[in-house]
Short mmCIF file of C-alpha atoms and ligand atoms in Angstrom, two decimals:
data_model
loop_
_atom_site.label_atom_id
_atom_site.label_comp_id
_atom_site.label_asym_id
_atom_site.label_seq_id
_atom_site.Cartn_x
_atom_site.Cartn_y
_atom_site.Cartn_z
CA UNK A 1 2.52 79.63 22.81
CA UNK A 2 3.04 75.96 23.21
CA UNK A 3 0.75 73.77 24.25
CA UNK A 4 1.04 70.46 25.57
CA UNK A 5 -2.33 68.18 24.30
CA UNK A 6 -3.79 65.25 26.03
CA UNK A 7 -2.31 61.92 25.31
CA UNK A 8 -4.68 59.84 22.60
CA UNK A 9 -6.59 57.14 23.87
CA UNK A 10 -5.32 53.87 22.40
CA UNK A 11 -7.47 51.75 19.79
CA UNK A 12 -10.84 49.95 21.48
CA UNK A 13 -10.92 51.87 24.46
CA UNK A 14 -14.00 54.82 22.97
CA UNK A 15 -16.54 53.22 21.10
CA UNK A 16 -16.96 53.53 17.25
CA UNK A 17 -19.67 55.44 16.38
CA UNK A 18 -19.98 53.15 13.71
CA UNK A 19 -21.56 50.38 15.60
CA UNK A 20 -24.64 49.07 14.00
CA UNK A 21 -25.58 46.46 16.66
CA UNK A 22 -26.96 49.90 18.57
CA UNK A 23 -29.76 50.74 16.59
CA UNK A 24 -29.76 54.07 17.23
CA UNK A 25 -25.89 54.53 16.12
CA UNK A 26 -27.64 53.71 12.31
CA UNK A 27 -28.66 57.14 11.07
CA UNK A 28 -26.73 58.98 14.03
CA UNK A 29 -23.13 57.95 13.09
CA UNK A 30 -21.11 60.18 11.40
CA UNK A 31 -19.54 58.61 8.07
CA UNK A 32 -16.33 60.60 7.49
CA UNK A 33 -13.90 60.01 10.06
CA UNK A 34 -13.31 62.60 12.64
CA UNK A 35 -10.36 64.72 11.41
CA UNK A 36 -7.33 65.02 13.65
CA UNK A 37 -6.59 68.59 14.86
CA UNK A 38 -3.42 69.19 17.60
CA UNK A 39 -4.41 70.93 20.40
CA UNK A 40 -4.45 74.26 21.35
CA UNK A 41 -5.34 76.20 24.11
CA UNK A 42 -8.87 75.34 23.09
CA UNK A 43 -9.01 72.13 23.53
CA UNK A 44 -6.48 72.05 26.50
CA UNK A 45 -8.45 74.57 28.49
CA UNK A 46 -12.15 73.69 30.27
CA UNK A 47 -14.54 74.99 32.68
CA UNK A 48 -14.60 74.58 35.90
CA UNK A 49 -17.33 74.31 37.75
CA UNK A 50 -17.88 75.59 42.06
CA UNK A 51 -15.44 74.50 44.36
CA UNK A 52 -16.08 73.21 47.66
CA UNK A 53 -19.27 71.76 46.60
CA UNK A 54 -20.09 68.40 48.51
CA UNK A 55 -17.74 65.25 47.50
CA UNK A 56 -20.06 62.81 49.00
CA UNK A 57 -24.08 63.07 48.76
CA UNK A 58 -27.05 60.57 49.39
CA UNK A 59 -29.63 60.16 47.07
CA UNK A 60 -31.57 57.86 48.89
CA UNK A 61 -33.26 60.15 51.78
CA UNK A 62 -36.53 61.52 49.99
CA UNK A 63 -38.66 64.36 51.04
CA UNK A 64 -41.69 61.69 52.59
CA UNK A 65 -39.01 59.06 53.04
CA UNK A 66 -36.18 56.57 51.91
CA UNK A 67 -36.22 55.25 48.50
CA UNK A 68 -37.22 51.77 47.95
CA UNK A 69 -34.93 48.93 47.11
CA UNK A 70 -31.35 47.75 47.68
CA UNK A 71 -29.15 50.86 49.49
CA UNK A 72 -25.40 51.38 47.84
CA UNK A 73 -22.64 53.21 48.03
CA UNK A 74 -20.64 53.78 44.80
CA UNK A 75 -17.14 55.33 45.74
CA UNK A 76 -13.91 55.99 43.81
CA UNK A 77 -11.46 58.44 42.37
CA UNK A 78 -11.07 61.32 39.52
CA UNK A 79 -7.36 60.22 37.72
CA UNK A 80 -5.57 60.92 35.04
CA UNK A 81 -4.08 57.78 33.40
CA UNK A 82 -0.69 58.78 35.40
CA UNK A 83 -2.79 57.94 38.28
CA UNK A 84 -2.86 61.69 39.28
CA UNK A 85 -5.79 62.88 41.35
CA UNK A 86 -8.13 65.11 39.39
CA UNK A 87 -9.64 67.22 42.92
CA UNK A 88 -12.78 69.89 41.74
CA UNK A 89 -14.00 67.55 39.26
CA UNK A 90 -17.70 67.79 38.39
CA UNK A 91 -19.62 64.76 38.35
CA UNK A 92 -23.00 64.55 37.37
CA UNK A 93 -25.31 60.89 37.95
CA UNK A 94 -28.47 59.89 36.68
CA UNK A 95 -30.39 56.54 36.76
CA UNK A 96 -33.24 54.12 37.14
CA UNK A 97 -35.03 53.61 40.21
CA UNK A 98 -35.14 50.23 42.04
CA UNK A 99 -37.53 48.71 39.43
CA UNK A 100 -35.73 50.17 36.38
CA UNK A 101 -37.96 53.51 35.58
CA UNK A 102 -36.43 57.00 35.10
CA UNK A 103 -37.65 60.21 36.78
CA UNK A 104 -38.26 61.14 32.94
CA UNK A 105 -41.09 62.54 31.32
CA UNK A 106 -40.36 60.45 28.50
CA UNK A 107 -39.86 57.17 30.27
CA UNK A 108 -42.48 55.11 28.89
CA UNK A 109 -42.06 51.51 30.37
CA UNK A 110 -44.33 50.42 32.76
CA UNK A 111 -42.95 50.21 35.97
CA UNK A 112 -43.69 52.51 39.10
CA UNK A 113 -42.20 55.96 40.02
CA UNK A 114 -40.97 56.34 43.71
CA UNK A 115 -41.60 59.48 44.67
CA UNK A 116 -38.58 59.62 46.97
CA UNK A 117 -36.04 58.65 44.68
CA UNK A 118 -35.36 61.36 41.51
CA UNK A 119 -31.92 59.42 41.01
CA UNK A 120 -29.64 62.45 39.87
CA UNK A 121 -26.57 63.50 41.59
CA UNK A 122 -24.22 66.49 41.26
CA UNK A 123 -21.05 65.89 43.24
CA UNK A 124 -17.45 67.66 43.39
CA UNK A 125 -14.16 65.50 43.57
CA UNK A 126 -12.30 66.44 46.79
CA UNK A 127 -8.37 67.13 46.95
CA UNK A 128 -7.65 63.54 46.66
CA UNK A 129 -9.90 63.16 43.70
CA UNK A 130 -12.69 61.26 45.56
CA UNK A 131 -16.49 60.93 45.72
CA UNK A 132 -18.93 59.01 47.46
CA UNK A 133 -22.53 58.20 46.15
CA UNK A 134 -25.29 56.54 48.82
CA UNK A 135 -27.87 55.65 46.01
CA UNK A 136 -30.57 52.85 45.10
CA UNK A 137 -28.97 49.67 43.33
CA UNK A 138 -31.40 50.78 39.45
CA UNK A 139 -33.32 48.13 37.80
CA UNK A 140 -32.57 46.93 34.56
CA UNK A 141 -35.13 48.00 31.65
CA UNK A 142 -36.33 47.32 28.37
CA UNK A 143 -35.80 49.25 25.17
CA UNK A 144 -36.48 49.12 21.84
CA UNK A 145 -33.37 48.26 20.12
CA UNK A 146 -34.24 44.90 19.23
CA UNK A 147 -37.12 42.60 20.25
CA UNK A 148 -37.20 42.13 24.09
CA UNK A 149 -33.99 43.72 24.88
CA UNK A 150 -33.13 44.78 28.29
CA UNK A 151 -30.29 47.47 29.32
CA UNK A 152 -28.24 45.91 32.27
CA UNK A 153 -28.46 47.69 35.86
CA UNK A 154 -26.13 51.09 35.76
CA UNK A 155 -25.38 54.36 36.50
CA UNK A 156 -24.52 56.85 34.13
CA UNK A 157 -21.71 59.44 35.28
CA UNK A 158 -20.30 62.60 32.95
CA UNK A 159 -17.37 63.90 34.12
CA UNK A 160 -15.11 67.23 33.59
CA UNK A 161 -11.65 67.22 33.89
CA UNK A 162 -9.26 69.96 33.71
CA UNK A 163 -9.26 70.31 29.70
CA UNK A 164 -12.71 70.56 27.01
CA UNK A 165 -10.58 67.18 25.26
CA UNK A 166 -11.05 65.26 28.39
CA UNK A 167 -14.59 65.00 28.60
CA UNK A 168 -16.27 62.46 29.24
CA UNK A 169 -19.85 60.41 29.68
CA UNK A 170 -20.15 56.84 30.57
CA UNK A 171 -21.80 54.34 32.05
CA UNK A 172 -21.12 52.24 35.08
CA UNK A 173 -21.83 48.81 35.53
CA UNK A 174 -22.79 45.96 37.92
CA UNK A 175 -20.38 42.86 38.49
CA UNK A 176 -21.80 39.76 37.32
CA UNK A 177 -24.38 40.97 35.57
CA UNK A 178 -25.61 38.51 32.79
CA UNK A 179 -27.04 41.23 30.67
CA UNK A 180 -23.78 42.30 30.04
CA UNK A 181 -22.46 39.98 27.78
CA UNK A 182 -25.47 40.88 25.05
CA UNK A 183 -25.99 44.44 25.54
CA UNK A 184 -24.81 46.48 22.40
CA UNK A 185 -24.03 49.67 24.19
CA UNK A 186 -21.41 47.81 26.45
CA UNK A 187 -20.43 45.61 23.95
CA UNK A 188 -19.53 48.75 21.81
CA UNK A 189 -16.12 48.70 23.72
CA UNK A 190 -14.14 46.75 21.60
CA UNK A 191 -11.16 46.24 23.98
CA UNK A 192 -12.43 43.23 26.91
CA UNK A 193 -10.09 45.06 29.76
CA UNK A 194 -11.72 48.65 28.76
CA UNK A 195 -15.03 46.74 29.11
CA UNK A 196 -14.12 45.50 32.46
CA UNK A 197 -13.31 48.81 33.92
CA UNK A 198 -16.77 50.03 33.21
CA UNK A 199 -17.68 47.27 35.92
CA UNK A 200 -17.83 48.32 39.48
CA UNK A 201 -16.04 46.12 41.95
CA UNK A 202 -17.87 45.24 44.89
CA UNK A 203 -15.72 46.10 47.95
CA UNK A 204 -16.12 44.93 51.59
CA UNK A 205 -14.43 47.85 53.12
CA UNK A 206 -16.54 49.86 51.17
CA UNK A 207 -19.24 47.88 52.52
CA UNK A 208 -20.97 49.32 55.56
CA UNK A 209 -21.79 46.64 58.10
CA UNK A 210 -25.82 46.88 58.50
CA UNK A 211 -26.29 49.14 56.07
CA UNK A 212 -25.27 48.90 52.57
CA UNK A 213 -22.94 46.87 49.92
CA UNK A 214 -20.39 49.02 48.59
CA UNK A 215 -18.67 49.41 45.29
CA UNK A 216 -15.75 50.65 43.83
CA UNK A 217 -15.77 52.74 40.26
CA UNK A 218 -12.40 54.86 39.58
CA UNK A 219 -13.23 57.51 36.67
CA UNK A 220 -9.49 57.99 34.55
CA UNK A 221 -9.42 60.16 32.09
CA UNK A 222 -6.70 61.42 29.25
CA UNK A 223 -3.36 62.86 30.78
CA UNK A 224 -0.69 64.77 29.27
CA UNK A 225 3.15 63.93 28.67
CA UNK A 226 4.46 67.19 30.47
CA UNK A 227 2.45 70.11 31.87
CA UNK A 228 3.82 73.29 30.24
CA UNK A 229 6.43 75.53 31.88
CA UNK A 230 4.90 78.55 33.50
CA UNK A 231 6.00 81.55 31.23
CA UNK B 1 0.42 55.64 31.74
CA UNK B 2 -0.03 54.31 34.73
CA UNK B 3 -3.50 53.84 35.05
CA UNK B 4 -5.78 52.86 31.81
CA UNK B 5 -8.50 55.14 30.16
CA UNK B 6 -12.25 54.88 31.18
CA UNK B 7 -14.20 54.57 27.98
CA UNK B 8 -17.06 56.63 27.13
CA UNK B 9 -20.68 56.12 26.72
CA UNK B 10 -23.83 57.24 25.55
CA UNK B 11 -25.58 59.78 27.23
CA UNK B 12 -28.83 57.89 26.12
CA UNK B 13 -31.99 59.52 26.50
CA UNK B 14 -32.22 60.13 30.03
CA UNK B 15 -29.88 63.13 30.47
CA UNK B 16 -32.69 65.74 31.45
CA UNK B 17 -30.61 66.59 35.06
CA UNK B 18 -27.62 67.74 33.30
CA UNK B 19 -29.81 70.38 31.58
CA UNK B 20 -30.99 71.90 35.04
CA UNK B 21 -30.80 75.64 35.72
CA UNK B 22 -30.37 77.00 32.16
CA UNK B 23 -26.81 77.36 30.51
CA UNK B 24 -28.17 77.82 27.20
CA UNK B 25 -27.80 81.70 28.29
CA UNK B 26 -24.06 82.24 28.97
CA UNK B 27 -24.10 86.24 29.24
CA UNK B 28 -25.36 89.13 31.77
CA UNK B 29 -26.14 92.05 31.48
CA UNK B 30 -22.57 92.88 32.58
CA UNK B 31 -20.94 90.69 29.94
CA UNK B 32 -18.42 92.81 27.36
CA UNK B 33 -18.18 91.67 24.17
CA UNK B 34 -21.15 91.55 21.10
CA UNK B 35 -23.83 89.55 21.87
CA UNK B 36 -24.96 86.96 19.46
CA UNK B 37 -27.42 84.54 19.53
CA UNK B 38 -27.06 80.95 17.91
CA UNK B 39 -30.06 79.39 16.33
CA UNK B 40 -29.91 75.49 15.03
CA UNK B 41 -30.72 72.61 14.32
CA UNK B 42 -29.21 68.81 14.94
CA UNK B 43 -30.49 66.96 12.38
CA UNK B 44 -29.84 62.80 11.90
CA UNK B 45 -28.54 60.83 7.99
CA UNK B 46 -32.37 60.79 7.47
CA UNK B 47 -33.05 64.70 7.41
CA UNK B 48 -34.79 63.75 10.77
CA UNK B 49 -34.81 66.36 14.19
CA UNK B 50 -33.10 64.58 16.40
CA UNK B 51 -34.71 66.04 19.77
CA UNK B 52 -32.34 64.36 22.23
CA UNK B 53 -29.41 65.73 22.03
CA UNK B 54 -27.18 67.78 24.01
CA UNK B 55 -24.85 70.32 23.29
CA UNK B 56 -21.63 71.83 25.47
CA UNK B 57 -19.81 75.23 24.41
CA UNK B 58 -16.49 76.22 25.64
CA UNK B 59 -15.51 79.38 24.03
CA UNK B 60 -12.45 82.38 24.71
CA UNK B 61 -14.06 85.70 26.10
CA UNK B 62 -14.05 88.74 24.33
CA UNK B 63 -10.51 89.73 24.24
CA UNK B 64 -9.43 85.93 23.44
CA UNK B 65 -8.80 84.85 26.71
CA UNK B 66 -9.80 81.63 28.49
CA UNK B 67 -11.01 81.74 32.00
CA UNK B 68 -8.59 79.11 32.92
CA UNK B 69 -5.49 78.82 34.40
CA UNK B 70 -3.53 77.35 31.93
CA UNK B 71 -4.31 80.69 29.11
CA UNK B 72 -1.81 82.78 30.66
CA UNK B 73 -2.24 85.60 27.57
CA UNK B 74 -2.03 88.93 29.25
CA UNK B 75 -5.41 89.87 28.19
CA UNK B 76 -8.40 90.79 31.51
CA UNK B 77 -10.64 87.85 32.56
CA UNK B 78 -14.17 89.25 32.28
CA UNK B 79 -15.74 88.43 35.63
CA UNK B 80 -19.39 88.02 34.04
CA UNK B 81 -18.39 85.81 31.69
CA UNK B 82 -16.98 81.99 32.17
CA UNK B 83 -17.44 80.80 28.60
CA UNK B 84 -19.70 77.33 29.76
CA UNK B 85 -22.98 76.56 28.02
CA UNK B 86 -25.14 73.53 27.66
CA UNK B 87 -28.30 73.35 25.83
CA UNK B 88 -31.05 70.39 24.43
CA UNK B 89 -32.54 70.33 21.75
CA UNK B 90 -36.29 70.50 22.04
CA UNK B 91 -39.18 68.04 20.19
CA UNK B 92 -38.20 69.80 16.79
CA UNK B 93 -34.25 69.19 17.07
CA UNK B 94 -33.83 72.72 17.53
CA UNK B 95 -31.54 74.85 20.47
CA UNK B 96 -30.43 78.38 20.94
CA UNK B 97 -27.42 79.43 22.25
CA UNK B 98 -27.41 82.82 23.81
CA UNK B 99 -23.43 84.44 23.89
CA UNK B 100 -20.83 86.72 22.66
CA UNK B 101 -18.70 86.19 20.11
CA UNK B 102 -15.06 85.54 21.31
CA UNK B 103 -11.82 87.59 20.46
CA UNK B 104 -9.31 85.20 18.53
CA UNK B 105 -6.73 82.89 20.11
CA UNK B 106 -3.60 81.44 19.84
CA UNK B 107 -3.00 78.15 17.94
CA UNK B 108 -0.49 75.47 18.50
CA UNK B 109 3.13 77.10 17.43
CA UNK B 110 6.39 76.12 17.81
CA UNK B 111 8.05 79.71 16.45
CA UNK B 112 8.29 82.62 18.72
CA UNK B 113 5.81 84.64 16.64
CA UNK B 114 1.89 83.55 17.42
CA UNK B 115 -0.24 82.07 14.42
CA UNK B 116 -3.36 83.38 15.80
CA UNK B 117 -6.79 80.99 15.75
CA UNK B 118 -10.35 82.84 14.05
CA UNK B 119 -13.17 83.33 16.84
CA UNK B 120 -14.90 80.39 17.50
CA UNK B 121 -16.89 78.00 19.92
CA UNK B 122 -15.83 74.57 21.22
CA UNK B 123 -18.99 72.29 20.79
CA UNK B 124 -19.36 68.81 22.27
CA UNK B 125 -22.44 67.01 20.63
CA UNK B 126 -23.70 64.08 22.91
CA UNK B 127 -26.82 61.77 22.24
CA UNK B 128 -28.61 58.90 22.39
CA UNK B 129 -26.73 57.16 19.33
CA UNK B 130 -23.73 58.54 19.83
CA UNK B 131 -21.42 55.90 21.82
CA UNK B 132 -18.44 59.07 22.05
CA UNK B 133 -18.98 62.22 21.86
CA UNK B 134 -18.24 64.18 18.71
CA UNK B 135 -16.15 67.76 18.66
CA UNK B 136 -16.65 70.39 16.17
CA UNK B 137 -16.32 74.09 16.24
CA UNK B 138 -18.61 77.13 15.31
CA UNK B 139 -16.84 79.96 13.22
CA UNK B 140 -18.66 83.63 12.25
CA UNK B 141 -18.88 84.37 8.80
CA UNK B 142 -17.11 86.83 7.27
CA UNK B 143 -14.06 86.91 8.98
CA UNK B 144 -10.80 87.55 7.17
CA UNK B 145 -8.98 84.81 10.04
CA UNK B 146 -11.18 82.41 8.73
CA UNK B 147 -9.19 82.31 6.02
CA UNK B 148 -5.40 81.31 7.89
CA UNK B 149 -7.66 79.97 10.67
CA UNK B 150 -5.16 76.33 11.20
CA UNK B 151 -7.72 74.23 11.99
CA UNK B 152 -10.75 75.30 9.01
CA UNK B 153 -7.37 74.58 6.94
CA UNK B 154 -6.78 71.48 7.97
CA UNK B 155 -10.30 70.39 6.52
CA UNK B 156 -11.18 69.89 2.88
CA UNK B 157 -12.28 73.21 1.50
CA UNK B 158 -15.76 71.36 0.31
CA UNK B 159 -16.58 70.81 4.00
CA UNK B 160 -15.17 74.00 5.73
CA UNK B 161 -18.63 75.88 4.99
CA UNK B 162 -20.53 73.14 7.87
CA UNK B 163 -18.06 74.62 10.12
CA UNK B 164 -18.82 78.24 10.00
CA UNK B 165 -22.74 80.02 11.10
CA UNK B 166 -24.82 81.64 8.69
CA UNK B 167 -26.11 85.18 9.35
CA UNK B 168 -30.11 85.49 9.73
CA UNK B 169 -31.55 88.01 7.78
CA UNK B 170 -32.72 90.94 10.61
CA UNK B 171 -36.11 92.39 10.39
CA UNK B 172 -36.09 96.49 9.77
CA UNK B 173 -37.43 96.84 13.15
CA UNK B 174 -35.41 94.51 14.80
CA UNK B 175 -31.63 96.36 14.06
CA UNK B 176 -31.25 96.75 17.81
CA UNK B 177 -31.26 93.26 19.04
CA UNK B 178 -28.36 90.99 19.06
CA UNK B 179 -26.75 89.56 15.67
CA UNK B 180 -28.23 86.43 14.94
CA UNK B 181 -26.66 83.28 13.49
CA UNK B 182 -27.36 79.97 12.11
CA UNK B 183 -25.61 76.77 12.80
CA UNK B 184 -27.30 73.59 12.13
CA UNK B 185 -25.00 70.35 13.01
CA UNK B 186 -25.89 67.35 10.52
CA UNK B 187 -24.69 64.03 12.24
CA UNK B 188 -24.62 62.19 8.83
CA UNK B 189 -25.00 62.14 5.08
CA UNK B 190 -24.74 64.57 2.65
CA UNK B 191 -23.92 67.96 4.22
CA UNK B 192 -22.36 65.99 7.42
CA UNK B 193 -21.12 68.45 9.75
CA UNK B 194 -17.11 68.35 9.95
CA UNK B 195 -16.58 66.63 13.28
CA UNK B 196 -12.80 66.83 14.63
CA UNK B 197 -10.89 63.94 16.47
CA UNK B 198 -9.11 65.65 19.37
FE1 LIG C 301 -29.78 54.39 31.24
#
């Protein structure tokens, strides 16, 4: 059998594990370097997850109310990097509320819980690859990887492709954000134009008039030179 | 390439919705194939539990074949069984994985006749700490494939052992219960789990 694998992502667009600035990369990172294997139907293959399910939710309506703080809508595509729609893809969303606390039990910092916002989406790409996410703009938050250091606004996203190589989680970003240009886990992307593209772009015909600033985040993941002839 | 690569991201320490509705247990009752359950541990370069991590298997059915369209292997699709799981790891670093162990598969070949891939899992390891995530592979032990098996060869033979489970002793009165394995994944240092770049 012969199996066309996903394209490699070029140098500086994945983080190195190796990236001591994130504290937490220290005694996580592996040492030896990850060995190269071709693919095979194992890697080339993937689950799939229920079709059909909704492309565009709203995380904002609560069971006592709305949310509190600034209403968005995050919108974009499911590619491959031949700019092919990826329709059926899972995506999953979780994130801070308006004043930068996680639904988590393990959430420590001190800032309140709103009860109508749990901040976790599950969403389904639709046959032109698209989603739609009405959500709360999240707070930015401390952690403890160095003294007084804040994480800049986002929203993380994990994402399922056709193929188990493909996967991927990430984060999404805020435009003009000045915590960007000293936060390690950003900063981890070596190459400046992969960096950008982690940056949503605010959109006025995304925008809804009276309602809520909107923003554009396109998720791309790996391709493949030639999908294999049908035997 | 039209269109450039997003890059990845840690998961972080907030991932708790992902691990709704549990996919730690991938089988029914109606599942073919010998079940097997998974024991381990992720463990960081200190010897340290790490207790936020998250684990995805992808893993061949019991004949071999991948519920996907692209394995077109004339082998049945098992309709209680998609070959998905996701599990954390609790406070102590431990998870449990809850499956069957897969027929083998077909590797990468360019001649005619099929060079045929030892039963394993697909494992994704994601974590606070981990900017991408890292690939490996669970094998079984004592499996003569192991031994051609084109990917355990293309590692050092020092390392291959971190790729393949360890059999738990069963209790006399326990024979009836499903095989149980070991598979601890160490992220760094001295027994450092073989991690693949796919
Ligand atoms: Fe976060």
């Amino acid at each position: 059998m012969t199996v066309v694998g996903y394209r490699r992502p070029a140098p500086g667009i994945n983080p190195d594990n190796n990236s001591s600035a994130y504290a937490s990369t220290r005694a996580r990172a592996p040492r030896h370097p990850a060995i190269r294997i071709e693919h095979t139907l194992s890697e080339i293959t993937g689950p799939h997850f229920e079709t059909g399910g909704a492309s565009a939710i709203d995380l904002t309506r609560g069971a006592r109310g709305e949310a509190l703080g600034e209403r968005i809508i995050v919108t974009g595509r499911v590619l491959d990097d031949d700019g092919r729609a990826i329709a059926g893809a899972l995506i999953e969303t979780w994130q801070a509320n308006a004043a930068g606390r996680y639904a988590h039990e393990s959430d420590q910092h001190d800032a309140p819980l709103d009860p109508n916002f749990a901040g976790a989406g599950r969403i389904i790409s639709d046959s032109d690859g698209a989603y739609r996410l009405v959500t709360i703009k999240p707070g930015a938050y401390p952690w403890r990887n160095h003294p007084n250091a804040w994480r800049p606004q986002h929203i993380h996203f994990s994402v399922f492709g056709t193929g188990f190589a493909a996967r991927l989680i990430t984060q999404m970003y805020f435009p003009g954000d000045p915590l960007l240009a000293i936060d390690p886990i950003f900063q981890s992307v070596a190459d400046p134009d992969a960096r950008a593209r982690l940056v949503a772009a605010l959109q006025m015909d995304v925008t809804v008039a009276e309602y809520a600033l909107g923003y554009r985040f396109d998720i791309v993941l790996r391709g493949r030179d030639a999908t294999p002839p049908q035997e | 390439m039209k269109t450039k690569l997003t890059s990845s991201q840690t998961v972080g320490p907030f991932f708790a919705p992902l691990l709704r509705g549990d996919l730690s247990q991938m089988v029914s009752a109606e599942t073919r194939g010998e079940r097997v359950v998974i024991e381990g541990r992720v463990l960081d370069g200190n010897g340290d539990p790490v207790p936020d991590a998250m684990i995805e298997i992808w893993q061949a059915n019991a004949e071999g074949r991948y519920d996907h369209p692209e394995d077109m292997q004339e082998k049945r699709l098992d309709p209680a069984f998609h070959g998905f799981g996701r599990v954390g790891t609790n406070a102590r670093g431990e998870f449990t994985i809850h499956t069957i162990v897969p027929g083998a598969v077909p590797a990468q070949s360019a001649q005619s006749q099929a060079i045929w891939q030892a039963p394993h899992l697909n494992l994704i390891v994601f974590a606070r700490g981990l900017l991408t995530r890292l690939v490996t592979r669970i094998y079984f032990p004592g499996e003569i494939a192991n031994d051609s098996d084109p990917v355990l060869c293309a590692v050092p033979a020092g390392r291959r052992a971190t790729l393949i489970a360890k059999d738990i002793e069963r209790l006399a009165a326990d024979k009836a219960a499903s095989r149980r394995l070991c598979f601890d994944i160490v992220l760094q240092g001295a027994n450092e789990t073989v991690f693949f770049d796919v």
